[in-house]
CSV table of C-alpha atoms in Angstrom, one decimal:
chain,number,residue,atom,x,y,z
W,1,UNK,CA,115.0,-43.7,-155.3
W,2,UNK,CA,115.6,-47.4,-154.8
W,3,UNK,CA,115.6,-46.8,-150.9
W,4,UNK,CA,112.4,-45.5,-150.6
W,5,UNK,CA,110.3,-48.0,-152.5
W,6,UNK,CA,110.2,-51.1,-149.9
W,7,UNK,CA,108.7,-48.1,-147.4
W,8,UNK,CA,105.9,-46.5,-150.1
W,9,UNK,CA,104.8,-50.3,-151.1
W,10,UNK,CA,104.6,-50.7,-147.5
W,11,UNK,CA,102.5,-47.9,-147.0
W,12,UNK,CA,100.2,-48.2,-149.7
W,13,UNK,CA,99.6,-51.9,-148.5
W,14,UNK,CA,98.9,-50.2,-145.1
W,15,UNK,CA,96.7,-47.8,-146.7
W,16,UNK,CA,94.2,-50.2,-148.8
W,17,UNK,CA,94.4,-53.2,-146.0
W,18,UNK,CA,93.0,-50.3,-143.8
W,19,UNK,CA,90.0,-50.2,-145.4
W,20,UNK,CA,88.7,-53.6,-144.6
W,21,UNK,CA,87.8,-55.8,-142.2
W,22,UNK,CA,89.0,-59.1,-141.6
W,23,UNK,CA,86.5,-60.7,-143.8
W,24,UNK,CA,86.9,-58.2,-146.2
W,25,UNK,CA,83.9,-55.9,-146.0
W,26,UNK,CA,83.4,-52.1,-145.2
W,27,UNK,CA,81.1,-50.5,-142.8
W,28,UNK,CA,78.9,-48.3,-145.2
W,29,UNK,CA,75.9,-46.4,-143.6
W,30,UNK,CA,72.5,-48.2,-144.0
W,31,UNK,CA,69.1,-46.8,-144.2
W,32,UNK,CA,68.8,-44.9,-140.7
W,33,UNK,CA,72.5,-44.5,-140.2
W,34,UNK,CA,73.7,-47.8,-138.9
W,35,UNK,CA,76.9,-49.6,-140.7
W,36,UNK,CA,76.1,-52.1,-142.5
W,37,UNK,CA,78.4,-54.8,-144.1
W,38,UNK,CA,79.3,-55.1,-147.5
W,39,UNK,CA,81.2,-57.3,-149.8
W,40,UNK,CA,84.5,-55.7,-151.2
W,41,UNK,CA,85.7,-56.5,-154.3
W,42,UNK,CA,81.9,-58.7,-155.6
W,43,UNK,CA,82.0,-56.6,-158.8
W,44,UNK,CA,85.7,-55.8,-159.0
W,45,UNK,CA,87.2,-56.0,-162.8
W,46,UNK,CA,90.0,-58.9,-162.8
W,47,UNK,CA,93.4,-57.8,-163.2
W,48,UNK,CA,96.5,-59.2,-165.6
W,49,UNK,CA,99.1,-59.9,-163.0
W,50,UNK,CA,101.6,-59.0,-165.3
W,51,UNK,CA,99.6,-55.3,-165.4
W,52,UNK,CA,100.0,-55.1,-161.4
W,53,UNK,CA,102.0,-52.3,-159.9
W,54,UNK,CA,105.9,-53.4,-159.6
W,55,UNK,CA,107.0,-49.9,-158.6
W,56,UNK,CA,105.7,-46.6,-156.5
W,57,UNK,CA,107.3,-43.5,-156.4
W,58,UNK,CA,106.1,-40.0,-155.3
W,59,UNK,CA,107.2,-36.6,-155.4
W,60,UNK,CA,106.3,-33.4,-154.2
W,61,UNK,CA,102.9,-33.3,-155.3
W,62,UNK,CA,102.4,-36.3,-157.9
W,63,UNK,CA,102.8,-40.2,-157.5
W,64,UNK,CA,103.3,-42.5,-160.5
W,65,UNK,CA,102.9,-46.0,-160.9
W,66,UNK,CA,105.1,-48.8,-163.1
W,67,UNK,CA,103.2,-51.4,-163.9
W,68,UNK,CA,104.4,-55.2,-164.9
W,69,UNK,CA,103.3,-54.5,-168.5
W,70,UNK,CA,105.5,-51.6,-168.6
W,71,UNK,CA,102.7,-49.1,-168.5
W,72,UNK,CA,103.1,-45.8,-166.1
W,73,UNK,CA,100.7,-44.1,-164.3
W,74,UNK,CA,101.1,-40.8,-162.5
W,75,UNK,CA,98.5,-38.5,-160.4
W,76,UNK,CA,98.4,-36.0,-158.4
């Protein structure tokens, strides 16, 4: 599995970065329709870095997440 996780970190920094723009807001619809900027992350909880993801993998159908704490998540 070791060979595929440089390529799904990559992808899933892909993925999020995607999402923005360069100064770091979304396009959501206003009022009548027209995009609108707003601020990513204003509200956003802080994180422990030592509870950030350190490693990805996926499967068929389910994706599970190591975290620095030790902690996994999986979905899907």
């Amino acid at each position: 599995m070791r060979p595929l996780r440089a390529p799904l970190l990559l992808a899933l920094a892909l993925t999020l970065a995607g999402g923005c723009d360069s100064r770091g807001a979304t396009k959501t619809p206003g009022p009548k329709g027209e995009k609108v900027d707003k601020p990513v992350g204003v509200d956003a909880p802080t994180t422990n870095a030592g509870d950030l993801p350190v490693e990805l993998v996926a499967g068929g159908q389910h994706a599970c997440v190591r975290r620095g704490s030790g902690t996994v998540e999986c979905w899907g």
